[in-house]
Coordinates of C-alpha atoms and ligand atoms in Angstrom, one line a residue:
M1 CA -18.2 9.0 -11.1
I2 CA -20.6 6.0 -11.1
L3 CA -17.7 3.5 -10.5
N4 CA -16.4 5.5 -7.6
L5 CA -19.9 6.0 -6.1
L6 CA -20.4 2.2 -6.2
R7 CA -16.9 1.6 -4.7
S8 CA -17.7 3.8 -1.7
R9 CA -21.4 3.0 -1.3
G10 CA -21.7 -0.6 -2.4
P11 CA -24.5 -1.9 -4.7
I12 CA -27.3 0.6 -5.3
S13 CA -30.2 1.0 -7.9
R14 CA -30.0 3.1 -11.0
A15 CA -32.6 5.5 -9.5
E16 CA -30.4 6.0 -6.4
M17 CA -27.4 6.6 -8.7
A18 CA -29.3 9.3 -10.5
H19 CA -30.3 10.8 -7.2
L20 CA -26.8 10.8 -5.6
T21 CA -24.9 12.0 -8.7
G22 CA -27.4 14.5 -10.1
L23 CA -27.2 12.8 -13.5
S24 CA -30.5 12.2 -15.3
P25 CA -32.1 8.7 -15.1
A26 CA -31.6 8.4 -18.8
A27 CA -27.9 9.2 -18.6
V28 CA -27.4 6.7 -15.7
T29 CA -29.2 4.0 -17.7
F30 CA -27.0 4.6 -20.7
V31 CA -23.7 4.7 -18.7
V32 CA -24.6 1.6 -16.7
A33 CA -25.5 -0.3 -19.9
E34 CA -22.1 0.6 -21.4
L35 CA -20.2 -0.4 -18.2
M36 CA -22.1 -3.7 -18.1
E37 CA -21.1 -4.3 -21.7
E38 CA -17.4 -3.9 -20.6
A39 CA -18.1 -6.3 -17.7
L40 CA -17.2 -3.6 -15.2
L41 CA -20.7 -3.5 -13.7
V42 CA -23.1 -6.3 -12.9
E43 CA -26.7 -6.6 -11.6
R44 CA -27.0 -8.2 -8.2
E45 CA -30.1 -10.0 -6.9
A46 CA -32.9 -7.7 -5.8
V47 CA -34.1 -8.3 -2.3
S48 CA -37.9 -8.3 -2.3
G49 CA -39.6 -6.6 0.6
A50 CA -43.1 -6.5 1.9
T51 CA -44.1 -3.9 -0.6
G52 CA -43.3 -6.1 -3.6
R53 CA -40.5 -6.0 -6.2
R54 CA -37.5 -3.9 -5.2
P55 CA -35.2 -2.1 -7.7
V56 CA -32.3 -4.2 -9.0
P57 CA -29.0 -3.1 -7.3
V58 CA -26.1 -2.5 -9.6
D59 CA -22.6 -3.3 -8.4
I60 CA -19.0 -3.3 -9.6
N61 CA -18.2 -6.6 -11.3
Y62 CA -15.2 -7.1 -8.9
E63 CA -14.8 -10.8 -9.8
A64 CA -14.5 -10.5 -13.6
H65 CA -11.2 -8.7 -13.7
L66 CA -7.8 -9.6 -12.3
A67 CA -4.7 -7.7 -11.2
F68 CA -1.3 -8.9 -10.1
G69 CA 0.6 -7.2 -7.3
F70 CA 4.3 -7.6 -6.7
K71 CA 6.1 -6.1 -3.7
L72 CA 9.9 -6.2 -4.2
N73 CA 12.1 -7.0 -1.2
R74 CA 15.8 -7.8 -1.0
Y75 CA 15.4 -11.5 -0.6
S76 CA 11.9 -12.2 -1.8
I77 CA 9.0 -10.9 -3.9
N78 CA 5.5 -11.0 -2.3
C79 CA 3.2 -11.9 -5.2
V80 CA -0.6 -11.8 -5.3
L81 CA -3.4 -12.3 -7.8
T82 CA -6.5 -10.3 -6.8
D83 CA -9.9 -9.3 -8.1
L84 CA -10.8 -5.6 -8.6
A85 CA -11.5 -5.2 -4.8
T86 CA -7.9 -6.4 -4.2
T87 CA -9.2 -9.5 -2.6
P88 CA -6.4 -12.1 -2.8
L89 CA -7.2 -15.1 -5.1
A90 CA -3.7 -16.6 -5.0
L91 CA -0.6 -15.7 -3.0
L92 CA 3.0 -16.8 -3.1
D93 CA 6.5 -15.5 -2.1
A94 CA 9.1 -15.9 -4.8
E95 CA 12.8 -16.1 -3.7
V96 CA 15.1 -13.4 -5.1
A97 CA 18.5 -14.7 -6.1
D98 CA 19.4 -11.6 -8.3
T99 CA 18.3 -8.1 -7.3
R100 CA 19.4 -6.6 -10.7
P101 CA 16.4 -5.4 -12.7
E102 CA 16.6 -8.3 -15.2
G103 CA 16.6 -10.8 -12.3
M104 CA 13.6 -9.2 -10.7
I105 CA 11.7 -9.1 -14.0
E106 CA 12.4 -12.7 -14.7
T107 CA 11.2 -13.7 -11.3
I108 CA 8.0 -11.8 -11.7
A109 CA 7.4 -13.2 -15.2
A110 CA 7.9 -16.8 -13.9
T111 CA 5.2 -16.4 -11.1
I112 CA 2.4 -15.1 -13.4
P113 CA 1.4 -18.6 -14.8
K114 CA 1.8 -20.1 -11.3
L115 CA -0.6 -17.6 -9.7
L116 CA -3.1 -18.0 -12.6
A117 CA -3.0 -21.8 -12.2
Q118 CA -3.3 -21.6 -8.4
A119 CA -6.5 -19.5 -8.8
D120 CA -7.7 -21.4 -11.9
R121 CA -8.1 -18.2 -13.9
Q122 CA -7.2 -17.1 -17.5
E123 CA -4.6 -14.7 -18.8
S124 CA -7.3 -12.8 -20.8
E125 CA -8.9 -11.7 -17.5
I126 CA -5.8 -9.7 -16.4
M127 CA -6.3 -5.9 -16.5
G128 CA -2.9 -5.0 -15.2
I129 CA 0.1 -5.4 -12.9
G130 CA 1.2 -3.3 -10.1
V131 CA 4.7 -3.3 -8.7
S132 CA 5.7 -1.6 -5.5
I133 CA 9.4 -0.7 -5.0
P134 CA 10.9 1.0 -2.0
G135 CA 12.4 4.3 -3.3
E136 CA 11.6 7.4 -5.3
I137 CA 9.2 6.3 -8.0
D138 CA 7.5 8.4 -10.6
P139 CA 4.2 6.6 -11.3
T140 CA 3.3 8.8 -14.3
T141 CA 6.4 7.8 -16.3
G142 CA 6.9 4.4 -14.7
M143 CA 10.5 5.4 -13.8
C144 CA 12.3 4.2 -10.7
I145 CA 14.3 7.4 -10.1
Q146 CA 16.3 5.7 -7.3
S147 CA 16.0 2.7 -5.0
P148 CA 18.9 2.6 -2.6
R149 CA 17.8 -0.8 -1.4
F150 CA 18.4 -2.3 -4.8
G151 CA 21.0 0.1 -6.0
W152 CA 18.8 1.2 -8.9
K153 CA 18.9 4.6 -10.6
D154 CA 16.8 6.1 -13.5
L155 CA 15.4 2.8 -14.4
P156 CA 12.3 2.6 -16.7
F157 CA 11.1 -0.4 -14.7
A158 CA 7.4 -0.3 -15.8
E159 CA 8.3 -0.2 -19.4
L160 CA 10.9 -3.1 -19.1
L161 CA 8.4 -5.3 -17.3
A162 CA 5.6 -4.5 -19.7
E163 CA 7.8 -5.4 -22.6
R164 CA 8.6 -8.7 -21.1
V165 CA 5.1 -9.8 -20.0
H166 CA 2.8 -7.8 -22.4
V167 CA 0.5 -6.6 -19.7
P168 CA 0.1 -2.9 -18.6
V169 CA 2.3 -2.2 -15.6
W170 CA 2.0 0.5 -13.0
I171 CA 4.7 1.2 -10.3
D172 CA 5.0 3.3 -7.2
D173 CA 6.8 3.4 -3.9
D174 CA 5.8 0.6 -1.6
V175 CA 4.4 2.8 1.1
N176 CA 2.4 4.8 -1.5
A177 CA 1.0 1.6 -2.8
F178 CA -0.1 0.6 0.7
A179 CA -1.8 4.1 0.9
V180 CA -3.6 3.5 -2.4
A181 CA -5.0 0.2 -1.1
Q182 CA -6.1 2.0 2.1
K183 CA -7.7 4.8 0.0
L184 CA -9.6 2.4 -2.2
F185 CA -10.8 -0.3 0.2
G186 CA -9.4 0.4 3.7
V187 CA -9.5 2.9 6.4
G188 CA -8.9 5.7 3.9
R189 CA -12.2 5.0 2.1
D190 CA -14.0 7.4 4.5
H191 CA -11.2 10.0 4.8
A192 CA -10.1 12.6 2.2
N193 CA -6.9 13.5 4.2
F194 CA -5.0 10.8 5.9
A195 CA -1.5 9.5 6.5
A196 CA -0.3 5.9 5.9
L197 CA 2.7 5.1 8.1
A198 CA 4.6 1.9 7.4
I199 CA 7.2 0.4 9.7
G200 CA 9.2 -2.7 8.6
A201 CA 12.6 -3.0 7.0
G202 CA 12.3 0.8 6.6
I203 CA 9.9 3.6 7.6
G204 CA 7.7 5.7 5.4
C205 CA 4.7 7.9 5.8
S206 CA 2.6 8.5 2.7
L207 CA 0.2 11.4 2.6
V208 CA -3.2 11.3 1.0
I209 CA -4.5 14.8 0.4
K210 CA -8.0 15.5 -0.9
G211 CA -8.2 11.8 -2.0
E212 CA -4.9 11.8 -3.9
I213 CA -1.5 10.4 -3.0
Y214 CA 0.8 13.4 -2.6
H215 CA 4.0 12.5 -4.5
G216 CA 5.7 15.9 -4.1
S217 CA 7.6 17.6 -7.0
H218 CA 10.3 14.9 -7.3
S219 CA 8.4 11.8 -6.1
A220 CA 10.2 12.1 -2.8
A221 CA 7.3 13.1 -0.5
G222 CA 6.5 11.0 2.5
K223 CA 10.1 9.9 3.2
M224 CA 9.7 10.2 6.9
G225 CA 12.2 7.4 7.4
H226 CA 15.0 9.6 6.0
I227 CA 14.4 12.6 8.3
T228 CA 17.6 13.0 10.3
S229 CA 16.8 11.8 13.8
V230 CA 20.3 11.5 15.3
P231 CA 22.8 13.8 13.8
N232 CA 25.9 11.8 12.7
G233 CA 24.2 8.7 13.9
R234 CA 24.0 5.2 12.3
L235 CA 24.6 4.8 8.6
C236 CA 21.3 4.5 6.6
E237 CA 20.8 2.5 3.4
C238 CA 20.5 5.8 1.6
G239 CA 24.2 6.6 2.4
R240 CA 23.4 9.3 4.9
K241 CA 23.8 9.1 8.7
G242 CA 21.3 9.2 11.5
C243 CA 18.1 8.8 9.5
L244 CA 15.0 7.8 11.5
M245 CA 14.8 4.4 9.9
A246 CA 18.4 3.7 10.8
H247 CA 17.4 4.3 14.4
A248 CA 13.9 2.9 14.6
A249 CA 13.0 0.3 11.9
E250 CA 13.2 -3.4 12.4
P251 CA 16.9 -3.9 11.5
F252 CA 17.8 -1.4 14.3
M253 CA 15.6 -3.3 16.8
L254 CA 17.5 -6.5 16.1
D255 CA 20.9 -4.8 16.2
E256 CA 20.0 -3.1 19.4
W257 CA 19.2 -6.5 21.0
Q258 CA 22.6 -7.7 19.9
N259 CA 24.4 -4.6 21.3
R260 CA 22.7 -5.0 24.7
T261 CA 22.9 -8.8 25.1
G262 CA 26.0 -9.6 23.1
S263 CA 24.2 -12.2 21.1
A264 CA 22.3 -12.0 17.7
I265 CA 18.6 -12.6 17.4
S266 CA 16.4 -13.5 14.5
R267 CA 13.3 -11.5 13.7
D268 CA 11.0 -14.4 14.7
A269 CA 12.8 -14.9 18.0
F270 CA 12.6 -11.1 18.7
A271 CA 8.8 -11.3 17.9
S272 CA 8.4 -14.1 20.4
S273 CA 10.3 -12.2 23.0
V274 CA 7.8 -9.3 22.5
E275 CA 4.9 -11.8 22.8
Q276 CA 6.4 -13.1 26.1
R277 CA 6.7 -9.5 27.3
D278 CA 10.5 -9.7 27.7
D279 CA 11.7 -6.5 29.4
L280 CA 14.5 -5.8 26.9
A281 CA 12.4 -6.3 23.8
L282 CA 9.7 -4.1 25.3
S283 CA 12.2 -1.4 26.1
I284 CA 13.7 -1.5 22.6
L285 CA 10.2 -1.1 21.1
S286 CA 9.4 1.7 23.5
D287 CA 12.5 3.6 22.4
C288 CA 11.8 3.0 18.7
G289 CA 8.1 3.9 19.1
S290 CA 8.9 7.1 21.0
R291 CA 11.4 8.2 18.3
I292 CA 8.9 7.5 15.5
G293 CA 6.1 9.3 17.4
R294 CA 8.3 12.4 17.9
H295 CA 8.7 12.7 14.1
L296 CA 5.1 11.7 13.4
A297 CA 4.0 14.7 15.5
D298 CA 6.0 17.0 13.1
M299 CA 4.1 15.4 10.2
V300 CA 0.8 16.0 12.0
N301 CA 1.7 19.6 12.6
L302 CA 2.5 20.1 9.0
F303 CA -0.4 18.1 7.3
D304 CA -3.2 17.8 9.9
P305 CA -4.4 14.4 8.7
E306 CA -7.9 13.1 9.8
I307 CA -6.4 9.7 10.7
I308 CA -3.1 7.8 10.6
V309 CA -3.3 4.2 9.4
V310 CA -0.3 2.0 10.3
G311 CA 1.0 -0.9 8.3
G312 CA 4.3 -2.8 7.8
E313 CA 5.7 -6.0 9.5
A314 CA 6.3 -4.2 12.8
V315 CA 2.6 -3.9 13.3
Q316 CA 2.9 -7.5 14.5
F317 CA 4.5 -6.1 17.7
G318 CA 1.2 -4.6 18.5
E319 CA 0.7 -2.1 21.3
A320 CA 4.2 -2.6 22.6
L321 CA 5.2 -0.4 19.6
L322 CA 2.0 1.5 18.8
A323 CA 1.3 2.8 22.3
P324 CA 4.7 4.7 22.6
I325 CA 4.2 6.0 19.1
R326 CA 0.7 7.3 20.0
K327 CA 1.8 8.7 23.3
T328 CA 4.8 10.6 22.0
M329 CA 2.9 11.8 18.9
E330 CA 0.2 13.2 21.2
A331 CA 2.7 14.8 23.5
F332 CA 4.5 16.6 20.7
A333 CA 1.5 17.4 18.4
F334 CA 0.6 21.1 18.5
F335 CA -3.2 21.1 18.0
T336 CA -4.8 17.9 16.5
R337 CA -4.2 14.4 17.7
P338 CA -5.4 12.1 14.9
E339 CA -6.3 8.6 15.7
L340 CA -3.7 6.0 15.0
V341 CA -5.2 2.8 13.6
A342 CA -3.3 -0.4 12.7
D343 CA -4.5 -2.2 9.5
W344 CA -2.1 -5.0 8.5
V345 CA -2.0 -8.6 7.3
P346 CA 1.0 -10.2 5.7
S347 CA -0.5 -9.9 2.2
S348 CA -1.0 -6.1 2.6
W349 CA 2.2 -5.1 0.8
A350 CA 1.3 -7.2 -2.3
R351 CA -2.3 -6.2 -2.2
G352 CA -1.2 -2.6 -2.1
A353 CA 0.9 -3.2 -5.3
A354 CA -2.2 -4.8 -7.0
A355 CA -4.2 -1.7 -6.0
L356 CA -1.8 0.4 -8.2
A357 CA -3.4 -1.5 -11.2
T358 CA -7.0 -1.7 -9.9
Q359 CA -7.2 2.0 -9.1
R360 CA -6.9 2.7 -12.8
I361 CA -10.5 1.4 -13.2
F362 CA -11.6 4.3 -11.0
D363 CA -9.3 6.8 -12.6
F364 CA -9.6 7.1 -16.4
E365 CA -7.4 10.1 -16.8
R366 CA -4.1 8.2 -16.5
S367 CA -2.8 5.8 -18.9
P368 CA -0.5 2.8 -18.3
S369 CA 3.0 2.1 -19.5
G370 CA 3.3 -0.6 -22.1
Ligands
ZN401 ZN1 18.3 7.5 5.0

């Protein structure tokens, strides 16, 4: 309770903690002492005012503990070393030559000493590793139930990695991990109910309900990208046809450019065309945005989130993509029209993965794999 209070309020005195939690001052003093012993809390400098000595503010000792975050992609792993506030201390992208589980695990294991050296930190400071994997992931068992992108099925990924690196490992779907980071230290800090939409190589929309990620009964909630948008349409990576992501995620945008011009385009070249306000690029984004907004409205009608935070590489395209999403969502939403806010930097995927580990500091009921 105290850790979560400090996470949302920032540093406060013991007396304020007692006031805000309803705990007795003696209980607060006792718990704070215990958490300071574990190096989870630290006293910050008191600011002295005109009336003399001010009470000493207590804060979470964000700097003293480290977490690794790994976001698995087909051709690379985004790797980060963060403190407890998921502030990046070291970043790197590791190339993936082998997408089999053993290959991914070896690539992760090899980056750990590199990241520690880059940040000049010690292995003993690591509290955990978070790995985000696109797919259906059960975070309580650490199982990857399926990941069509890597062709994985019923894989105890957390256990396998923990055995290799001897550090507790937590895993979740990549969009869920982004939502966890938003819940802890992003837009979601002030919202109990919100949706986290991600648009990049795929599309996903994780739901945070009453402050918890909603996984559904088979870890398959939030898979907005696999809603059928065009019956018998393009083949999706999941093996089905016409999924929203097959008709509106980044690979579709590039294919669409090729179909309409007859020549292929790289992602970077497409991004520059958007920046130069090229008509065709803008029209493709407008079509994709409208399609996404149409399905986002259905999500809003079902879940009534307070706010929708948008992440993923496609956020780089800015209002050219976001405005049509917003416009169509608002046109099709029945009653509420939640605000759509972009919050994205290139390290957000990896930081989200690290948040899978750091969130355990704020949630003592769950235990790690390994
Ligand atoms: Zn699909």
